[in-house]
Amino acid sequence: METPEWINQAPGIWSTVVGKPEDLTPLKVAGATPRLAALREMGEGEFPLDPRTITTESVSSRTVIRIPLDSEEAIFGLGLQFLKVNHRGRTRYLRVNSDPRQDTGETHAPVPFYVSSRGYGVLVDTARIVTIYCGSCVRRDTPNPPALKDRGRDPDWEPTPTSDAVEIVVPGEGVEVFVFAGPTPLEVVRRYNLFCGGGVIPPRWGLGFWHRVSLQYNHEQVHAESMEYRNRDFPCDVIGLEPGWHSKSYPCSYEWAEDRFPDPPRFAEKMAAEGFHINLWEHAYVSPEAKIHAELEPLSGSHTVWGGLVPDYTLPEAREILKAQHEGTHLAAGVSGYKIDECDGSELTGCSWMFPAHATFPSGHDGEQMRQVYGLLLQKMTTEIFRKHDRRTWGLVRASNAGACSFPYVLYSDLYDHREFVRALCNSSFSGLLWTPEVRSAATAEEWVRRMQVVCFSPLAMLNAWSTSTMPWSFPDVEPIVRKYLKLRMRLMPYFYSAFARYYFEGVPPFRAMALEVPACDLDDQYMAGDSMLVAPMFAGETSREVCLPEGVWFDFETGKRFEGGGTIRVFPGLETMPVFVREGGLIPMMPPLPHAPRKGERVPLEVRHYGNAPGRLDLFDDDGETFAYQRGDYRWRTLEVTVDSGGTRTGTMSEVEEDRESSYGEIAWMFT
Ligand code: GAL
């Protein structure tokens, strides 16, 4: 066993190279540049563990890293996990798989990065399937052996013995390991996100409502269905086309089906005139009928998926072929983004699809590695196409890995358990991931409402009606409630948009787990939205729920009712309300519930709500909302501030915009609660 040397890579971030790492890794694929200036602002931080206690060894072509744990330590993260928040005492098998049926750790985005409740993080940068024993295997030479118990007599006997270390097992000859300092779990996550390039800011329209139409719709049906949103007074910004827009899908041609979409640019233009952006579904497997098939054939792997080629997108030549085709056929027609489906693969008992781990690729990589990073490769490639045209995109992807936080993609799933969807929303925040608990169908109007309420407080608010043909008003009894939430989503755009700007500039996840607010809190059914809002979803069948409010004073977002924090309260909201609380001093900037997001240069009035008697401040982000100008320095922060004088009178101000700069915000009205 060896004790590695740790080399400082950035403020509060160290790494060590164990053995001989492979050339294909998630961080290398993602290729992000660390945001060093922002990391410097966070301060250096001390190496958060005793380096003498971290050991590495090579055992039968596996690299093993051992990191001690204390008895109370909780382990968060490891990607988009659906079944647990705290992984302490569990063994996690981090393989990309869309259909994990058990609590194994497999998921769409199994990021080999964990955050300890003690305020440090560990990342192993590998494209191999890692096993992480999160305090679930015990060495004979441990100084803290678990107490021996007798299953026949001790009622607290447990199948997993308590262990005092994490053991990370990477198949292969080596790996680079990173350690991130805190001191708090939120600061660990911030350092991780900033090291991976900082979070992403969506275009404003990405934060509007999304609707995906039925699989086989043609341009007229798409237009007619979209206009229903306008006619019924429901906001909507993005219409997603599902497989039927391709001339061939499963595998994909990437060419428009001429019978359904005879004139794509005209169709997109007509939709744009009504304020709709178009998002295209695709997967990576190339149909023999695709025009790019012949060119991609020599650049593809040994196996097919659904009869389609699996291009080796680690090769620049392969990437260029797809990029040119997409640019010419989709972007030129006015398409705004993609839903990149099925890059995860599935293994269910008796049903499976994906190229196998032993598949070979022209670059020399194998199927195991490619599958672990395929989602990242596709995100990066498609992001670059839009960047070339200085257009921001916002899309969906079904597989991801470490280093993805700067990609404009939100994860989704075919799984549909509502509690798991909320838990995934919490967990995504530990690993630089975004997640949408998309709505597709519901058994009852009540479930419909509860799902709609949650999705409107997530990184991407979407109704995915591809197979259900549902509309927001599909349950007429609750239509007004659903309209209220879709409008609330639109009204909160300035607040959410500024929360995303903090993700980019400071690495703070816009939607985040409670453990990032209160380190020992592993709740999985409530979360923070932006800095001031705490969201406590209701699930079908519930009439009340407990909400844990952190220290301080909190207010009900809608009624303004005051609550003392630092404990648990029980609330009894009706169906028309999902409990949302705002911390004292919190500022919530809102805009009118427009049918779609304001376009570049369009100005909206603001209503700013302030809660309680404490002074407050919020940095409101403003830019053109559509291009990368903000990355070239063209953006502004407007300071919203509320002061309270000795008589308790509150006054709100907004800082002026510099003379040569434009403002997206017009008149401002203050509301004091
Ligand atoms: C699934 C995907 C669905 C839908 C469908 C179309 O894999 O998760 O949202 O797009 O494919 O075939």
XYZ file of C-alpha atoms in Angstrom, residues 36-623:
588
model
C -9.494 29.829 -11.654
C -10.367 33.434 -10.821
C -13.630 32.355 -9.191
C -11.807 29.559 -7.347
C -9.232 32.040 -6.103
C -12.024 34.157 -4.696
C -13.143 31.174 -2.660
C -9.738 31.062 -0.986
C -7.095 28.386 -0.816
C -8.569 26.013 1.749
C -6.549 23.385 3.539
C -6.163 19.785 2.434
C -9.303 18.481 4.120
C -8.045 15.067 5.249
C -4.977 13.710 6.944
C -2.970 12.738 3.835
C -1.167 9.986 5.750
C -4.447 8.109 6.120
C -5.219 7.900 2.392
C -3.699 4.835 0.768
C -3.609 3.329 -2.698
C -2.707 -0.083 -4.016
C -2.892 -2.142 -7.153
C -4.646 -5.492 -6.806
C -5.103 -7.843 -9.800
C -5.221 -5.048 -12.400
C -7.470 -2.951 -10.207
C -6.553 0.347 -8.636
C -7.819 0.704 -5.089
C -8.008 3.964 -3.143
C -8.853 3.928 0.548
C -10.054 7.032 2.378
C -11.010 7.014 6.057
C -14.485 7.860 7.331
C -15.549 8.910 10.762
C -18.468 7.213 12.415
C -21.022 9.965 11.738
C -19.949 10.854 8.232
C -22.569 10.858 5.462
C -21.716 10.383 1.793
C -23.657 12.320 -0.821
C -23.540 12.464 -4.590
C -22.353 9.766 -7.009
C -24.478 11.215 -9.748
C -28.158 11.054 -10.536
C -29.176 8.590 -7.847
C -32.886 7.799 -7.514
C -32.993 5.662 -4.404
C -30.800 7.173 -1.691
C -29.349 10.521 -0.720
C -26.845 9.276 1.842
C -24.826 6.360 0.465
C -23.029 5.572 3.723
C -22.963 1.827 4.285
C -23.798 1.039 0.646
C -21.774 -0.319 -2.224
C -22.165 1.680 -5.421
C -21.525 0.162 -8.806
C -21.232 3.195 -11.063
C -22.289 2.030 -14.485
C -24.336 4.008 -16.996
C -27.677 2.220 -17.244
C -31.125 3.674 -17.847
C -33.079 0.977 -16.071
C -31.551 0.082 -12.745
C -34.124 -2.035 -10.957
C -32.282 -2.195 -7.660
C -30.351 0.125 -5.456
C -26.996 -0.646 -7.048
C -25.773 2.810 -7.989
C -26.288 2.299 -11.722
C -28.001 5.284 -13.322
C -28.103 7.557 -16.351
C -25.327 9.649 -14.843
C -23.125 7.719 -12.394
C -20.622 10.445 -11.556
C -17.651 9.053 -9.575
C -17.602 12.062 -7.262
C -18.833 12.125 -3.693
C -19.285 14.842 -1.117
C -18.791 14.133 2.551
C -20.947 15.753 5.213
C -17.598 16.645 6.831
C -17.001 19.080 4.005
C -14.683 17.557 1.417
C -15.164 15.789 -1.898
C -13.420 13.029 -3.874
C -13.483 12.458 -7.634
C -11.935 9.565 -9.542
C -11.585 10.640 -13.150
C -12.160 7.422 -15.032
C -14.285 6.114 -17.887
C -14.278 2.669 -16.293
C -17.092 1.252 -14.196
C -16.034 2.146 -10.673
C -17.171 0.377 -7.542
C -17.292 2.557 -4.445
C -17.667 0.872 -1.090
C -19.098 3.749 0.924
C -18.130 2.330 4.287
C -19.371 -1.127 3.351
C -16.267 -3.331 3.380
C -14.004 -3.967 6.352
C -10.268 -4.635 6.381
C -8.805 -6.982 8.952
C -6.168 -4.421 9.938
C -8.610 -1.595 10.594
C -8.125 0.269 13.890
C -11.920 0.557 14.216
C -13.369 -2.884 13.653
C -17.163 -3.150 13.783
C -18.677 -4.490 16.983
C -19.307 -8.209 16.699
C -22.972 -9.075 16.902
C -24.952 -12.248 17.176
C -27.789 -12.463 14.702
C -29.587 -14.881 16.998
C -29.580 -12.461 19.933
C -28.866 -8.883 18.836
C -31.926 -7.130 17.429
C -29.690 -4.456 15.861
C -27.637 -6.921 13.838
C -27.234 -5.534 10.329
C -26.265 -7.205 7.076
C -23.703 -4.511 6.195
C -20.999 -4.262 8.829
C -19.946 -0.753 9.798
C -16.707 0.226 8.174
C -14.409 3.174 8.762
C -13.354 3.840 5.182
C -14.435 4.369 1.620
C -12.735 1.983 -0.786
C -12.794 2.962 -4.438
C -12.032 0.252 -6.944
C -11.177 1.212 -10.510
C -10.591 -1.552 -13.048
C -7.322 -0.866 -14.818
C -3.790 0.213 -14.182
C -4.407 3.643 -12.761
C -6.462 6.732 -12.283
C -6.159 10.387 -11.328
C -7.909 11.167 -8.049
C -9.013 14.654 -7.003
C -9.774 15.942 -3.525
C -11.874 19.090 -3.034
C -11.857 21.173 0.126
C -14.941 22.820 1.625
C -15.195 23.725 4.389
C -18.936 23.162 3.831
C -20.481 20.607 1.446
C -21.825 23.512 -0.634
C -18.319 24.899 -1.010
C -17.080 21.452 -2.051
C -19.715 21.361 -4.780
C -18.907 24.918 -5.805
C -15.221 24.055 -6.165
C -16.077 20.946 -8.160
C -18.392 22.915 -10.473
C -15.918 25.749 -10.950
C -13.117 23.275 -11.606
C -15.356 21.762 -14.308
C -15.831 25.143 -15.997
C -18.680 26.568 -13.903
C -22.372 25.891 -14.324
C -24.356 26.783 -17.407
C -26.751 29.677 -17.997
C -29.719 28.690 -20.148
C -31.132 30.991 -22.763
C -34.117 32.759 -21.170
C -36.529 30.735 -23.319
C -35.051 27.522 -21.875
C -36.648 28.446 -18.560
C -40.105 28.686 -20.098
C -42.486 25.738 -20.340
C -41.731 22.838 -22.703
C -44.151 20.561 -24.500
C -43.224 17.463 -26.494
C -45.715 16.386 -29.120
C -46.845 12.918 -30.184
C -44.393 10.686 -31.951
C -45.987 10.859 -35.389
C -47.155 14.444 -35.711
C -46.683 16.421 -38.903
C -46.005 20.157 -39.105
C -49.692 21.099 -39.142
C -50.506 18.995 -36.124
C -47.511 20.421 -34.262
C -48.568 23.956 -35.064
C -52.188 23.349 -34.122
C -51.302 21.721 -30.816
C -48.838 24.474 -29.935
C -51.395 27.184 -30.666
C -53.702 25.590 -28.110
C -51.289 26.872 -25.481
C -51.747 30.398 -26.782
C -55.517 30.075 -27.133
C -55.975 28.644 -23.669
C -53.658 31.125 -21.967
C -50.903 28.698 -20.933
C -47.299 29.871 -21.378
C -45.047 27.734 -23.549
C -41.621 28.356 -25.089
C -40.388 25.098 -26.554
C -42.015 22.433 -28.660
C -40.181 19.127 -28.824
C -40.483 16.859 -31.838
C -40.158 13.154 -31.124
C -38.755 10.387 -33.430
C -41.304 10.858 -36.227
C -39.657 14.014 -37.545
C -36.779 11.874 -38.916
C -37.230 10.216 -42.294
C -36.106 7.086 -40.399
C -35.752 6.602 -36.671
C -34.505 3.729 -34.537
C -31.865 4.053 -35.937
C -31.825 7.691 -36.987
C -31.382 9.357 -40.354
C -31.205 12.933 -38.933
C -32.992 14.008 -42.123
C -36.474 15.504 -42.006
C -39.383 13.230 -42.959
C -40.493 15.078 -46.087
C -44.069 13.884 -45.887
C -44.462 15.316 -42.382
C -42.159 18.332 -42.618
C -41.940 19.372 -46.284
C -40.441 22.790 -45.518
C -38.581 22.773 -42.167
C -37.298 26.398 -42.299
C -40.826 27.680 -42.988
C -42.246 25.540 -40.237
C -39.640 26.777 -37.728
C -40.193 30.359 -38.825
C -43.951 30.060 -38.379
C -43.417 28.591 -34.922
C -40.874 31.280 -34.018
C -43.355 33.973 -35.012
C -45.634 32.598 -32.287
C -42.753 32.481 -29.799
C -41.955 28.764 -29.969
C -38.489 27.217 -30.196
C -38.066 23.794 -31.770
C -36.208 20.965 -30.066
C -35.407 17.754 -31.951
C -35.307 14.253 -30.515
C -32.453 12.063 -31.669
C -30.264 9.224 -30.565
C -26.716 8.421 -31.627
C -27.295 5.306 -33.727
C -27.012 6.016 -37.435
C -29.498 4.498 -39.872
C -28.164 2.784 -43.018
C -30.441 5.269 -44.805
C -28.796 8.326 -43.280
C -26.879 10.421 -45.793
C -23.891 10.411 -43.443
C -23.896 6.626 -42.972
C -21.245 5.823 -45.573
C -18.861 8.466 -44.242
C -19.321 7.351 -40.666
C -19.017 3.629 -41.342
C -15.197 3.403 -41.123
C -15.307 5.601 -38.027
C -17.741 3.426 -36.066
C -17.583 0.665 -33.482
C -17.743 -3.096 -34.004
C -21.388 -3.425 -32.917
C -24.643 -1.802 -33.959
C -27.607 -0.615 -31.900
C -31.042 -1.219 -33.449
C -29.169 -1.788 -36.709
C -27.510 1.636 -36.551
C -23.829 2.513 -36.524
C -22.293 3.603 -33.237
C -19.877 6.329 -34.339
C -16.637 6.748 -32.458
C -17.115 10.365 -31.448
C -13.770 10.450 -29.687
C -12.476 10.888 -33.249
C -12.564 14.507 -34.475
C -13.363 13.331 -38.059
C -16.504 11.574 -36.851
C -17.572 14.618 -34.858
C -17.099 16.909 -37.840
C -19.366 14.763 -40.027
C -22.244 14.872 -37.574
C -21.730 18.532 -36.764
C -21.794 19.558 -40.422
C -24.954 17.543 -41.044
C -26.713 18.999 -37.991
C -25.612 22.495 -38.793
C -26.846 22.334 -42.364
C -30.063 20.411 -41.784
C -31.223 21.513 -38.342
C -29.605 24.747 -37.206
C -29.949 26.311 -40.626
C -33.650 25.425 -40.489
C -34.008 27.268 -37.186
C -33.833 24.408 -34.689
C -32.893 25.496 -31.147
C -31.653 22.327 -29.522
C -31.745 18.593 -29.062
C -33.057 15.868 -26.855
C -30.239 13.321 -26.945
C -31.939 10.064 -26.105
C -30.739 6.548 -25.344
C -27.027 7.243 -25.039
C -27.207 5.326 -21.758
C -28.243 1.817 -22.821
C -30.410 -0.493 -20.807
C -29.980 -3.768 -19.023
C -33.134 -5.188 -17.614
C -33.739 -8.826 -16.979
C -34.676 -10.286 -20.320
C -34.410 -7.039 -22.268
C -31.353 -5.116 -23.146
C -29.999 -2.837 -25.818
C -26.630 -1.144 -26.143
C -23.262 -1.961 -27.598
C -21.457 -4.378 -25.266
C -18.477 -3.641 -23.044
C -16.263 -5.714 -25.359
C -17.223 -3.678 -28.449
C -14.186 -2.209 -30.141
C -13.850 1.263 -31.615
C -11.398 2.628 -34.216
C -9.795 4.919 -31.617
C -8.753 1.852 -29.624
C -11.279 2.448 -26.835
C -13.602 -0.319 -25.778
C -17.348 -0.484 -25.224
C -17.138 -0.079 -21.457
C -15.283 3.215 -21.711
C -17.354 4.515 -24.596
C -20.633 3.805 -22.876
C -19.531 5.615 -19.720
C -18.713 8.793 -21.643
C -21.016 8.593 -24.665
C -23.509 11.071 -23.225
C -20.694 13.533 -22.508
C -19.325 13.224 -26.037
C -22.744 13.975 -27.517
C -23.366 16.915 -25.196
C -20.039 18.461 -26.040
C -20.358 17.985 -29.772
C -23.841 19.472 -30.025
C -22.977 22.331 -27.673
C -20.119 23.284 -29.972
C -22.399 23.534 -33.008
C -24.553 26.158 -31.330
C -21.582 27.976 -29.850
C -20.096 28.358 -33.315
C -23.203 30.361 -34.236
C -23.164 32.304 -30.960
C -26.536 30.834 -30.040
C -27.231 29.399 -26.628
C -29.109 26.124 -26.579
C -30.961 24.218 -23.876
C -31.678 20.551 -24.261
C -32.199 17.127 -22.777
C -29.829 14.220 -22.453
C -30.182 10.765 -20.976
C -26.594 10.002 -19.980
C -23.856 12.022 -18.383
C -20.779 11.807 -16.215
C -18.237 13.957 -14.408
C -17.367 17.393 -15.746
C -20.755 18.096 -17.337
C -21.888 21.186 -15.452
C -21.033 23.641 -18.211
C -23.094 21.754 -20.808
C -26.562 23.140 -21.568
C -28.276 19.833 -20.930
C -30.795 18.539 -18.432
C -31.168 14.835 -17.649
C -34.497 12.993 -17.865
C -35.650 9.401 -17.585
C -38.262 6.858 -18.570
C -38.581 5.951 -14.897
C -41.579 7.712 -13.378
C -41.863 7.294 -9.628
C -42.635 10.766 -8.332
C -40.716 10.496 -5.070
C -37.703 9.144 -6.931
C -37.979 12.068 -9.349
C -37.829 14.528 -6.451
C -34.958 12.629 -4.824
C -33.074 12.766 -8.142
C -33.614 16.538 -8.188
C -31.948 16.755 -4.773
C -29.134 14.382 -5.707
C -28.338 15.971 -9.061
C -27.038 19.036 -7.215
C -24.118 17.189 -5.609
C -22.623 16.195 -8.952
C -22.858 19.163 -11.316
C -25.958 17.745 -12.996
C -29.358 19.181 -13.872
C -32.495 17.061 -13.855
C -36.109 17.433 -14.933
C -38.873 15.483 -13.211
C -40.821 15.582 -16.495
C -44.583 15.068 -16.495
C -46.127 12.551 -18.890
C -49.326 11.194 -17.443
C -51.152 10.734 -14.167
C -53.674 8.321 -12.748
C -55.666 11.154 -11.179
C -56.095 14.900 -11.400
C -54.444 15.164 -8.015
C -51.297 13.386 -9.205
C -51.293 15.571 -12.335
C -51.250 18.707 -10.214
C -48.597 17.434 -7.823
C -46.275 16.536 -10.684
C -46.872 19.840 -12.494
C -46.122 21.800 -9.336
C -42.754 20.113 -8.909
C -41.653 20.314 -12.528
C -42.303 24.074 -12.502
C -39.653 24.317 -9.764
C -36.945 22.418 -11.653
C -34.244 23.179 -14.232
C -36.585 22.288 -17.114
C -40.384 22.425 -16.862
C -41.723 19.924 -19.378
C -44.759 17.965 -20.378
C -43.479 15.012 -22.408
C -46.627 13.925 -24.239
C -44.808 11.837 -26.854
C -46.891 8.733 -26.132
C -49.703 10.083 -23.967
C -50.966 13.063 -26.001
C -51.695 14.806 -22.724
C -51.982 18.579 -22.477
C -51.701 20.722 -19.343
C -55.514 20.974 -19.351
C -56.044 17.204 -19.742
C -57.651 17.107 -16.317
C -60.290 19.856 -16.664
C -61.119 20.007 -12.964
C -57.632 21.195 -12.115
C -56.937 23.299 -15.211
C -56.826 26.580 -13.233
C -54.285 25.151 -10.787
C -52.032 23.899 -13.557
C -52.310 27.263 -15.333
C -51.346 29.001 -12.097
C -48.136 26.942 -11.864
C -47.144 27.313 -15.502
C -47.630 31.050 -15.101
C -45.708 31.052 -11.846
C -42.837 29.379 -13.690
C -42.887 32.242 -16.171
C -43.231 34.865 -13.443
C -40.212 33.489 -11.576
C -37.976 33.667 -14.641
C -35.860 36.605 -13.348
C -35.307 34.760 -10.052
C -34.395 31.419 -11.642
C -32.296 33.101 -14.322
C -30.227 34.863 -11.669
C -29.863 31.569 -9.772
C -28.397 30.025 -12.934
C -26.017 32.974 -13.280
C -24.704 32.123 -9.807
C -24.211 28.565 -11.052
C -21.997 29.897 -13.835
C -20.116 32.544 -11.875
C -19.872 30.895 -8.463
C -20.688 27.222 -9.018
C -23.787 27.310 -6.779
C -26.367 24.773 -8.063
C -29.660 26.555 -8.817
C -31.745 23.713 -7.360
C -30.081 21.916 -4.508
C -30.386 19.314 -1.806
C -30.936 20.307 1.812
C -27.557 18.800 2.727
C -25.980 21.686 0.834
C -27.848 24.075 3.135
C -27.580 22.175 6.421
C -24.692 19.663 6.129
C -26.101 16.819 8.197
C -29.573 16.995 6.670
C -30.169 14.122 4.292
C -33.812 14.871 3.498
C -34.819 13.722 0.044
C -38.265 15.287 -0.337
C -37.597 18.998 -0.059
C -34.984 21.199 -1.701
C -33.747 24.737 -2.205
C -34.600 26.697 -5.368
C -32.232 29.628 -5.719
C -30.957 31.223 -2.544
C -34.164 32.086 -0.768
C -36.813 29.503 -1.657
C -37.375 26.167 0.009
C -39.666 23.845 -1.955
C -41.597 21.080 -0.213
C -43.400 18.990 -2.858
C -46.638 17.207 -2.094
C -47.232 13.739 -3.457
C -50.567 12.276 -4.574
C -52.504 10.930 -1.625
C -51.077 13.407 0.891
C -53.056 16.148 2.576
C -50.272 17.306 4.851
C -46.529 16.960 5.204
C -43.645 17.795 7.454
C -41.198 20.437 6.347
C -37.838 20.945 7.941
C -37.024 24.655 8.045
C -33.368 25.579 8.644
C -32.509 28.077 11.397
C -33.994 31.543 10.981
C -37.405 32.903 10.119
C -39.342 31.670 7.078
C -42.471 32.841 5.287
C -45.009 31.026 3.194
C -44.345 32.272 -0.351
C -48.038 32.737 -1.149
C -49.711 33.699 2.106
C -46.767 35.367 3.847
C -47.455 33.360 7.009
C -44.443 33.464 9.337
C -42.659 30.367 10.690
C -39.770 29.980 13.104
C -37.061 27.814 11.550
C -34.684 25.394 13.224
C -37.204 22.578 13.370
C -39.958 20.715 11.633
C -43.427 22.054 10.947
C -46.486 20.301 9.549
C -48.379 22.008 6.747
C -51.812 21.258 5.277
C -51.841 22.852 1.824
C -54.801 22.350 -0.449
C -54.352 20.865 -3.897
C -53.915 24.345 -5.334
C -50.689 24.878 -3.391
C -47.265 23.309 -3.217
C -45.586 24.576 -0.055
C -42.797 27.014 -0.848
C -41.081 29.041 1.867
C -38.927 32.126 1.592
C -36.281 32.941 4.157
C -36.495 36.246 5.975
C -34.915 39.024 3.976
C -35.349 36.995 0.790
C -36.023 38.902 -2.418
C -38.024 37.267 -5.194
C -37.979 39.187 -8.485
C -40.925 38.297 -10.709
C -42.168 39.339 -14.143
C -45.564 39.181 -15.835
C -46.788 35.740 -16.962
C -46.107 36.325 -20.643
C -47.069 33.634 -23.173
C -43.349 33.037 -23.808
C -39.985 34.326 -22.570
C -38.980 37.870 -23.520
C -36.836 37.984 -26.613
C -33.428 39.668 -26.851
C -33.850 43.387 -26.226
C -37.430 43.072 -24.932
C -38.108 44.827 -21.639
C -40.374 43.551 -18.882
C -41.603 45.203 -15.689
C -40.520 43.660 -12.386
C -42.396 42.933 -9.225
C -40.002 42.283 -6.359
C -41.309 40.565 -3.265
C -39.492 40.969 0.007
C -40.228 38.870 3.078
C -39.918 39.783 6.753
C -38.238 42.581 8.642
C -34.631 41.794 7.847
C -32.797 43.748 5.176
C -32.156 41.818 1.997
C -30.183 41.859 -1.199
C -30.250 39.961 -4.449
C -27.999 40.277 -7.460
C -30.233 40.241 -10.502
C -28.482 39.011 -13.603
C -29.163 40.593 -16.955
C -27.788 40.022 -20.426
